[in-house]
Amino acid sequence: MNHQVVELKVGLHCEECIKMILKAIKKIEDIETYDVDTRLNKVTVTGNVTNQQVIKALQKIGKQASYWQPDSNSATSSH
């Protein structure tokens, strides 16, 4: 089993978006854990899964996902 941590930036605008994203993630085979951070617009999935698999699953529901950039200054912006 190949254990991966996939971190993606996804627009999490409303409760409905989040529900759709969680539903799409749960359908992916071989995932172990998943987390949705609405403050950072970040989705984290761990398990035997690739970035492409998660991006594809999100694209199916019309969500654009991009690779998470940990050193972007989003952490320092004030909301």
Coordinates of C-alpha atoms in Angstrom, one line a residue:
M1 CA 0.0 0.0 0.0
N2 CA 1.4 3.3 -1.1
H3 CA 0.6 5.9 1.6
Q4 CA 0.3 9.4 0.2
V5 CA -0.7 12.8 1.6
V6 CA -2.5 14.9 -1.0
E7 CA -3.0 18.6 -0.2
L8 CA -5.0 20.7 -2.6
K9 CA -6.3 24.3 -2.7
V10 CA -10.1 24.3 -3.5
G11 CA -12.6 27.0 -3.3
L12 CA -14.8 26.2 -0.3
H13 CA -17.5 28.9 -0.6
C14 CA -20.6 27.5 1.1
E15 CA -22.0 24.5 3.0
E16 CA -23.3 23.0 -0.2
C17 CA -19.8 23.1 -1.9
I18 CA -18.3 21.5 1.1
K19 CA -20.9 18.7 1.2
M20 CA -20.3 18.0 -2.5
I21 CA -16.6 17.9 -2.0
L22 CA -16.8 15.5 0.9
K23 CA -19.1 13.3 -1.0
A24 CA -16.7 13.2 -4.0
I25 CA -13.7 12.5 -1.7
K26 CA -15.5 9.6 0.0
K27 CA -16.0 7.9 -3.3
I28 CA -12.3 7.7 -4.0
E29 CA -11.0 4.2 -3.3
D30 CA -8.3 3.5 -0.7
I31 CA -8.4 6.7 1.2
E32 CA -7.7 6.6 4.9
T33 CA -8.4 10.1 6.2
Y34 CA -9.6 13.4 4.7
D35 CA -9.8 16.9 6.1
V36 CA -11.4 20.1 4.7
D37 CA -10.1 23.4 6.1
T38 CA -12.6 26.1 5.2
R39 CA -10.4 28.9 6.5
L40 CA -7.5 28.0 4.3
N41 CA -9.6 26.6 1.4
K42 CA -7.5 23.5 1.7
V43 CA -8.4 19.8 1.2
T44 CA -6.1 17.1 2.6
V45 CA -6.6 13.4 1.7
T46 CA -4.3 10.6 2.9
G47 CA -4.2 7.0 1.7
N48 CA -3.3 5.1 -1.5
V49 CA -4.3 8.0 -3.7
T50 CA -2.6 10.5 -6.0
N51 CA -3.0 14.2 -6.6
Q52 CA -4.5 13.5 -10.0
Q53 CA -7.2 11.1 -8.6
V54 CA -8.4 13.7 -6.1
I55 CA -8.3 16.6 -8.7
K56 CA -10.2 14.4 -11.2
A57 CA -12.8 13.6 -8.5
L58 CA -13.3 17.3 -7.8
Q59 CA -13.4 18.3 -11.4
K60 CA -16.3 15.8 -11.9
I61 CA -18.4 17.9 -9.6
G62 CA -17.2 21.1 -11.2
K63 CA -14.6 22.2 -8.6
Q64 CA -11.2 23.5 -9.7
A65 CA -8.4 22.2 -7.5
S66 CA -4.8 23.2 -7.6
Y67 CA -1.7 22.0 -5.8
W68 CA -1.3 23.4 -2.3
Q69 CA 1.6 25.9 -2.0
P70 CA 2.6 25.7 1.6
D71 CA 4.9 28.7 1.3
S72 CA 2.3 31.0 -0.2
N73 CA 1.5 34.0 2.1
S74 CA -2.2 33.0 2.6
A75 CA -1.3 32.1 6.2
T76 CA -0.4 35.7 7.0
S77 CA -3.3 37.4 5.3
S78 CA -5.9 38.7 7.8
H79 CA -9.5 37.6 7.4

